Each structure stands twice: as structure tokens, then as C-alpha cells.
Coordinates of C-alpha atoms in Angstrom, one line a residue:
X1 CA 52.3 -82.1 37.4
X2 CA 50.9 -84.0 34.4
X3 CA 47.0 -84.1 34.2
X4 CA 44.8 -84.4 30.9
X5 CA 44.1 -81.1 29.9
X6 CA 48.1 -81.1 29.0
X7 CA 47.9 -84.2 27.8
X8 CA 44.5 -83.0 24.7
X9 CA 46.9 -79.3 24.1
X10 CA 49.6 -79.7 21.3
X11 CA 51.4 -76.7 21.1
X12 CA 53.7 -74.5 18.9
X13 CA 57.2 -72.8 19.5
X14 CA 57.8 -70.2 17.4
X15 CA 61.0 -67.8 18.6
X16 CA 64.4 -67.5 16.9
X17 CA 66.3 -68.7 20.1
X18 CA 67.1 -72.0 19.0
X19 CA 68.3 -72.9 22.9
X20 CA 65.6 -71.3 24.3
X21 CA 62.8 -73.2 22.2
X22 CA 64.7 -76.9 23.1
X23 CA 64.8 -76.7 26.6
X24 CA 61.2 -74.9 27.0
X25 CA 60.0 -78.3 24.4
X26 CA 61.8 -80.3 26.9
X27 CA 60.5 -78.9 30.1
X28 CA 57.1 -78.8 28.8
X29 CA 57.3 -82.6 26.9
X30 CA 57.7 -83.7 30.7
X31 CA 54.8 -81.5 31.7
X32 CA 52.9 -84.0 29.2
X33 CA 51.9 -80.8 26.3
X34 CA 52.9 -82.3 22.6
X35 CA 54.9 -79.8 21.6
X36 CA 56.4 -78.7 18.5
X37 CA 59.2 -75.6 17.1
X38 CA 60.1 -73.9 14.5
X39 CA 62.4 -70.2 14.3
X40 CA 60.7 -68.1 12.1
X41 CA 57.3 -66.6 11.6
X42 CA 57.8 -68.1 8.1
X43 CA 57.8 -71.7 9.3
X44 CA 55.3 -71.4 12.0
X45 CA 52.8 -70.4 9.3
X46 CA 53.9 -73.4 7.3
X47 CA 53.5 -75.5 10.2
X48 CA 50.4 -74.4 10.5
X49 CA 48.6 -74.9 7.4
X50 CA 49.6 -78.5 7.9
X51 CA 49.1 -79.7 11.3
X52 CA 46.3 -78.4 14.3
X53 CA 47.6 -76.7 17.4
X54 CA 45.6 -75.7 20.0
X55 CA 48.3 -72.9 21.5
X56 CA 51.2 -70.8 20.1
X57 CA 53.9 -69.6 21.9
X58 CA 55.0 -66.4 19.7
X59 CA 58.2 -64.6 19.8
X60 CA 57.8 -60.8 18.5
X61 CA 61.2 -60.1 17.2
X62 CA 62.8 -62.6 14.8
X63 CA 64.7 -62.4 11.7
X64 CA 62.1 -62.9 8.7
X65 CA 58.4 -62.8 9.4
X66 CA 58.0 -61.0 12.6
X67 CA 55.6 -61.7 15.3
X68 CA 52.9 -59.6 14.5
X69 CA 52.4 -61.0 11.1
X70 CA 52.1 -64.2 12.5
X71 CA 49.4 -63.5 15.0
X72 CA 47.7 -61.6 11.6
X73 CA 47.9 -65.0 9.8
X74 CA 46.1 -66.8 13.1
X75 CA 43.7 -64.3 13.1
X76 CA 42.8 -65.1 9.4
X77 CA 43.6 -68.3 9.0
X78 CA 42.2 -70.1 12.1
X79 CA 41.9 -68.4 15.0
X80 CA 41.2 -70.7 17.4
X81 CA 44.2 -70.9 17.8
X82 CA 45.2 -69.1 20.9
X83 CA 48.2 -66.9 21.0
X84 CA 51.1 -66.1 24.1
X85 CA 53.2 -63.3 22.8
X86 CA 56.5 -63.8 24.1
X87 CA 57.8 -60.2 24.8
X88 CA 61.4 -58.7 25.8
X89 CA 61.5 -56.0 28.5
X90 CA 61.0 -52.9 26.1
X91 CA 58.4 -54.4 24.4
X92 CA 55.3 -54.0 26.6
X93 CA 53.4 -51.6 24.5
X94 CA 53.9 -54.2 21.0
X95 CA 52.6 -56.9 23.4
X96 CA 49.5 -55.1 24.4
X97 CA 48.4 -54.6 20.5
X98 CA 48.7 -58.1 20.2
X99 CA 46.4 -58.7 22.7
X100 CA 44.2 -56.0 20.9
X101 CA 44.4 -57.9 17.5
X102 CA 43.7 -61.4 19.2
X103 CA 46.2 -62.8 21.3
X104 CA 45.5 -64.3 24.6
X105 CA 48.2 -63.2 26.7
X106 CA 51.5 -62.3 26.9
X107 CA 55.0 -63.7 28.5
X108 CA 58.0 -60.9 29.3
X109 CA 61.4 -62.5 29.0
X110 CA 63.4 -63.8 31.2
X111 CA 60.5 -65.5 32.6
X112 CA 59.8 -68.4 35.1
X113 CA 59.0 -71.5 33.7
X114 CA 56.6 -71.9 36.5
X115 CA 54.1 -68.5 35.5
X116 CA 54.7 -69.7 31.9
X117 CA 53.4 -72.7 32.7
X118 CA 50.2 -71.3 34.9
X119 CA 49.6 -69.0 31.8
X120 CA 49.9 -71.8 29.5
X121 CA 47.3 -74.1 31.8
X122 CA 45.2 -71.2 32.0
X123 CA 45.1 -70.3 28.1
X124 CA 44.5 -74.1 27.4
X125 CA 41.3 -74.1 29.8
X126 CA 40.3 -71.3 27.9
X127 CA 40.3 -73.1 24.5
X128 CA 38.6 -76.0 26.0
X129 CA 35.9 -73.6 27.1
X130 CA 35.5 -72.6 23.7
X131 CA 35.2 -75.8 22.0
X132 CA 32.6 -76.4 24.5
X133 CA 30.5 -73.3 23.5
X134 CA 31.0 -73.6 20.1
X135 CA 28.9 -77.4 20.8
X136 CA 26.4 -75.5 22.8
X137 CA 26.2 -73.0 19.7
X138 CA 25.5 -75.5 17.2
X139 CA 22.9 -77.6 19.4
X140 CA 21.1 -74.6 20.4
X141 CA 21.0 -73.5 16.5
X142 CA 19.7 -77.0 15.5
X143 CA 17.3 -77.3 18.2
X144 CA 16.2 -74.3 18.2
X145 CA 13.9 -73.4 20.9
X146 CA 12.9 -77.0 21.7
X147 CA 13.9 -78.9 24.7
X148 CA 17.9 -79.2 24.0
X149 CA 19.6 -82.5 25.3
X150 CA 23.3 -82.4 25.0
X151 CA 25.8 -84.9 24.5
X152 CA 28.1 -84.0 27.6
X153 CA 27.6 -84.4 31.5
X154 CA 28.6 -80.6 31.2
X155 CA 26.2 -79.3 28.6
X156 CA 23.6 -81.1 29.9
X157 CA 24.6 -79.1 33.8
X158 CA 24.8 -75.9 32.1
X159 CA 21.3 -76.0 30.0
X160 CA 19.5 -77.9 33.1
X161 CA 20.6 -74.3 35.2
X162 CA 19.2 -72.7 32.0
X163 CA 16.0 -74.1 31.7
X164 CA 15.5 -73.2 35.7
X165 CA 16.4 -70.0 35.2
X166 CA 14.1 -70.2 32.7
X167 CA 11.2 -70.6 34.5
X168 CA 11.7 -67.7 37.4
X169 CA 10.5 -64.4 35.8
X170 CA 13.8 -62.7 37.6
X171 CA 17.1 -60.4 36.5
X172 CA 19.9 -62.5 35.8
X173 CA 23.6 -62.3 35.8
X174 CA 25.5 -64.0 33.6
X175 CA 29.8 -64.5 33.9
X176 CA 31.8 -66.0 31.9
X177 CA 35.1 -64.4 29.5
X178 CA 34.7 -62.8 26.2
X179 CA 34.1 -65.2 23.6
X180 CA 32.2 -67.9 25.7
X181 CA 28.6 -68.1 25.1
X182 CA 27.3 -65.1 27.6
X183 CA 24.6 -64.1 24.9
X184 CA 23.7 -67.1 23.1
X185 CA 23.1 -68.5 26.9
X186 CA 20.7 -65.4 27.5
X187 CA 18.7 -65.7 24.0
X188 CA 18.5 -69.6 25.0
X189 CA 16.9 -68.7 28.6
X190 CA 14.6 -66.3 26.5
X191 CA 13.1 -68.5 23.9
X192 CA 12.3 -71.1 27.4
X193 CA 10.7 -68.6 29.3
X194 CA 7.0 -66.9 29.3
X195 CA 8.6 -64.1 27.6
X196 CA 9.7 -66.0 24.3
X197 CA 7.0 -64.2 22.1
X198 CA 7.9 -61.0 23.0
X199 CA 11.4 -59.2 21.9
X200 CA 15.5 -60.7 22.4
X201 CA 17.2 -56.9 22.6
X202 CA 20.5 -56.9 22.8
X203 CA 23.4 -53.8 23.3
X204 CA 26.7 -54.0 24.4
X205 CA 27.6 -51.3 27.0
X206 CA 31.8 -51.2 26.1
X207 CA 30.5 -49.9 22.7
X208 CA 29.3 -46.7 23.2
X209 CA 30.0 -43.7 24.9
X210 CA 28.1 -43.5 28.0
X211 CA 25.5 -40.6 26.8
X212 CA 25.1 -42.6 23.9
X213 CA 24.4 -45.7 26.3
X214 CA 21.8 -43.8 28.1
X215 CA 20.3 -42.5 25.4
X216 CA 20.3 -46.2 23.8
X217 CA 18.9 -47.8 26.8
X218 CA 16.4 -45.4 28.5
X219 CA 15.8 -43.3 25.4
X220 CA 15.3 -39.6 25.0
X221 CA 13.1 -36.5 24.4
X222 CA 13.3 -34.0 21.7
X223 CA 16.1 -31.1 22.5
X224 CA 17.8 -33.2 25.3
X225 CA 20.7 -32.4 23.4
X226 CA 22.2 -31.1 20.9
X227 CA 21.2 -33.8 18.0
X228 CA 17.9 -34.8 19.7
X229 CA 15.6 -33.6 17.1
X230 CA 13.1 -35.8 17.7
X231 CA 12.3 -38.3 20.7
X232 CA 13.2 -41.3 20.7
X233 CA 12.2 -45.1 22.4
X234 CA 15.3 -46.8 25.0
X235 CA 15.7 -50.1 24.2
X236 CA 13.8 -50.8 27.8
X237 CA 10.6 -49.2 26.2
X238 CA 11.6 -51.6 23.0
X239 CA 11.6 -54.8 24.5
X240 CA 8.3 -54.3 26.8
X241 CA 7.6 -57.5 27.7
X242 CA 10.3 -59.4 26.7
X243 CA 14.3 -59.5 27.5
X244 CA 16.9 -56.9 27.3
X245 CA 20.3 -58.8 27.2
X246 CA 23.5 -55.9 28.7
X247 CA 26.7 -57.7 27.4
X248 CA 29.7 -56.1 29.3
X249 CA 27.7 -54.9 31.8
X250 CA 31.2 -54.5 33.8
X251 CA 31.7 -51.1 31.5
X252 CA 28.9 -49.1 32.8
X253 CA 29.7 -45.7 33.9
X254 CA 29.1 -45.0 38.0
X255 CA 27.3 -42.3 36.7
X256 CA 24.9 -44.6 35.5
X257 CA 24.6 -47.4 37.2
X258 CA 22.1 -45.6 39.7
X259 CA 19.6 -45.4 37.0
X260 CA 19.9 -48.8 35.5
X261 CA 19.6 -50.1 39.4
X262 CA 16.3 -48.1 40.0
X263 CA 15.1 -49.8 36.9
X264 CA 16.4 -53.1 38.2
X265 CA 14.6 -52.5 41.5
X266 CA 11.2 -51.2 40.4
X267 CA 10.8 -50.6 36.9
X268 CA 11.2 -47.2 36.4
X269 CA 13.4 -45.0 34.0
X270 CA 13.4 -41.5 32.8
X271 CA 14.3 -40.6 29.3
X272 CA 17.1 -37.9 29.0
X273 CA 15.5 -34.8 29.4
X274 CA 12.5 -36.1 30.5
X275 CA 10.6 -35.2 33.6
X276 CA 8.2 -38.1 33.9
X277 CA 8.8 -41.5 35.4
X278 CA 8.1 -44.6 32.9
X279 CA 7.8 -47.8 33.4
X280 CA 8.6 -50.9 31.3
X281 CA 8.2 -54.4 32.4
X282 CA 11.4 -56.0 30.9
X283 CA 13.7 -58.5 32.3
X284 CA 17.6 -58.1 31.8

């Protein structure tokens, strides 16, 4: 099951099982991944500073320099390199803060060397997808808001769609994982579009709580609540005319979702507190 996106991925073992890390480098050599080991935290930072890898493989528990100071290290040193914690039974919960400080994903021992292997494929595309919008970044920051003409078959796919889009004065819904290009693709469709004069406002829905959101995005009136001294502008009345970019639109309350689909739908929004319907011609 060899194909080329193995073939690009060097990797690093790091996990104090000696046995375990030569017959996972052997099973995954034949899976055509370059693959290299080490059995301490210590040594995988050494390794490191010295050579590229585009994946670890990360034991928690070993005998020097744990896990977790490890994935710290990536995080500082170069983290594009993408982590798979590899966890024993009991520890779920140390696993899941590694995903919170950075890591991709996470393996529980015993495992099969089969979902290893899909993780590992998967966590590889994932870093490819990067790299890619980390070429878009740097074109779209050189060109600016001229006509962009990329290097790649790829690039060139992805900003034809975007100039298209471009053109159609509609809402549009952007997918893609945390990390890949979601807003820069949105400002990019902005500066192409009739709207490019007027304001790029941006807010990302998992950060707030969802009064807060409201408040942020439709505004509110003096005395809605308790720290409402004065009224203030939503972010649709901000970017009149122009775009309003929702990153993790996913995080919306239900309890809101109504309201922003009315605005979606015809335009209108109500401040909190407010008895009078507003309008605000913005596209998101």
C-alpha cells in the first residue's frame, strides 16, 4: 500500500519500547514512510534540531524527558511538525491536553497497525495541506490584491474557484480544518469583489460566550444588560457594505442561529434590547 504521499513523509519514533519502535520502523519502512527512532524525549529533541521530519510518533511516558515536554519543544521549536501522542489505556485525559497544546492526534496502546497507519496517512495529508496554504499565504501577501497566478495545478484550481466566487455578490461557506487558510481565502475573495473598498470584519464565534457573540455581531442598546451603558454598533452594522468573515461558524449557539439565518435571508437584525428592525447590506 505504498503511494507518494508516504514516500515525501519522513517520520520520527520517539517511545522507550525499544521492540516496539523496531518492528513499527519495519512495518512502516515497507509502507514506504523514511522513518527514524530514538527512546527518550532527550534524543528526539536532539534529533530534531538536526534533521526535518514531517510527523512524530510520541510516547507520553518514558524514562528522562517525558512526552509532554517534547511536544512543548515542537510547539516552540518548529511546529510544523505534526504530533501522534502515543497513549496507554489510563492515559486518555494526558492525551487530550496534548491535543490542546498542539498535537494532531492521538494513538491508545495496544493498537492496530492498520488504524495507526490510517491516522498516520491522514495526519500526513494534513501537513501537505499546510505546506500548500502556507504557498497560497505568501502569494496572496506578495500579490496582494492583483490577479494571483500560482505555481501549482492546485493553487491555480483553488484561486480560479476564488475569483468566481468573487464575482457573485452571494453568502459563502467556506470548509476546510483549523489551520488551513479558511480566512486568508475569504479576505482574498474580498479584495476581488465589488466590495473590496468597503470593510474585511472578522470574529471568531468559538471565542466568546454566546451573549457576548450577539452582542459582537448584531450589537446592542443602552441597559440591555447589565454593563450596557451605552449602545453600541454589531459588527454587521460595522462592515455595511463590505464583508463580515464568521470563522468557526460550527460554534454558534441554536439559540442563535435563528437570528444570524434571518439576517442571512433578508438583511435584518435586531440589536439586544432593541425593538426595531435594522438592516445592513453585508455579505458573510
Amino acid at each position: 500500500m505504498q503511494g507518494a504521499i508516504n514516500k515525501s513523509a519522513k517520520l520520527l519514533i520517539c517511545d522507550d519500547d525499544e521492540t516496539l519502535c523496531y518492528l513499527l520502523k519495519e512495518q512502516l519502512l515497507e509502507e514506504g514512510f523514511a522513518v527514524d527512532t530514538v527512546y527518550d524525549g532527550k534524543y528526539a529533541i536532539e534529533k530534531m534540531k538536526t534533521d526535518i521530519y514531517d510527523v512524530l510518533l510520541l510516547d507520553l511516558n518514558m524514562k528522562e524527558v517525558q512526552g509532554e515536554d517534547v511536544l512543548k519543544f515542537v510547539a516552540e521549536y518548529n511546529s510544523a511538525i505534526q504530533v501522534i501522542i502515543l497513549s496507554a489505556q489510563g492515559e486518555m485525559r494526558k492525551a487530550i491536553e496534548c491535543i490542546k497544546a498542539g498535537a494532531y492526534d492521538f494513538i491508545t496502546k495496544p493498537y492496530e497497525f492498520d488504524n495507526l497507519l490510517l491516522t498516520l496517512k491522514r495526519t500526513v495529508e494534513h501537513k501537505n495541506l499546510l505546506v500548500k496554504t502556507e504557498l497560497l499565504t505568501k502569494e496572496i501577501h506578495k500579490k496582494g490584491s492583483d490577479t494571483i497566478i500560482g505555481e501549482s495545478p492546485l493553487l491555480k484550481r483553488v484561486l480560479n474557484l476564488a475569483d468566481k466566487a468573487a464575482t457573485a455578490d452571494s453568502n459563502i461557506l467556506i470548509e476546510g480544518e483549523t489551520g488551513t487558510g479558511k480566512e486568508l481565502m475569504a479576505e482574498f475573495i474580498h479584495k476581488h469583489s465589488a466590495r473590496a473598498e468597503k470593510p474585511f470584519v472578522v470574529i471568531n464565534c468559538a471565542s466568546l460566550p454566546d451573549q457576548l457573540i450577539e452582542s459582537e455581531v448584531f450589537g446592542h442598546e443602552k441597559g440591555a444588560f447589565t454593563d450596557a451603558k451605552s449602545a453600541k454598533q454589531g459588527l454587521v452594522e460595522i462592515a455595511h457594505g463590505g464583508t463580515l468573515f464568521l470563522d468557526e461558524i460550527g460554534e454558534l449557539s441554536l439559540a442563535l442561529q435563528p437570528k444570524l439565518l434571518r439576517f442571512l435571508e433578508n438583511g435584518e437584525y435586531r440589536r439586544i434590547g432593541g425593538i426595531t428592525n435594522l438592516t445592513s447590506n453585508v455579505r458573510v
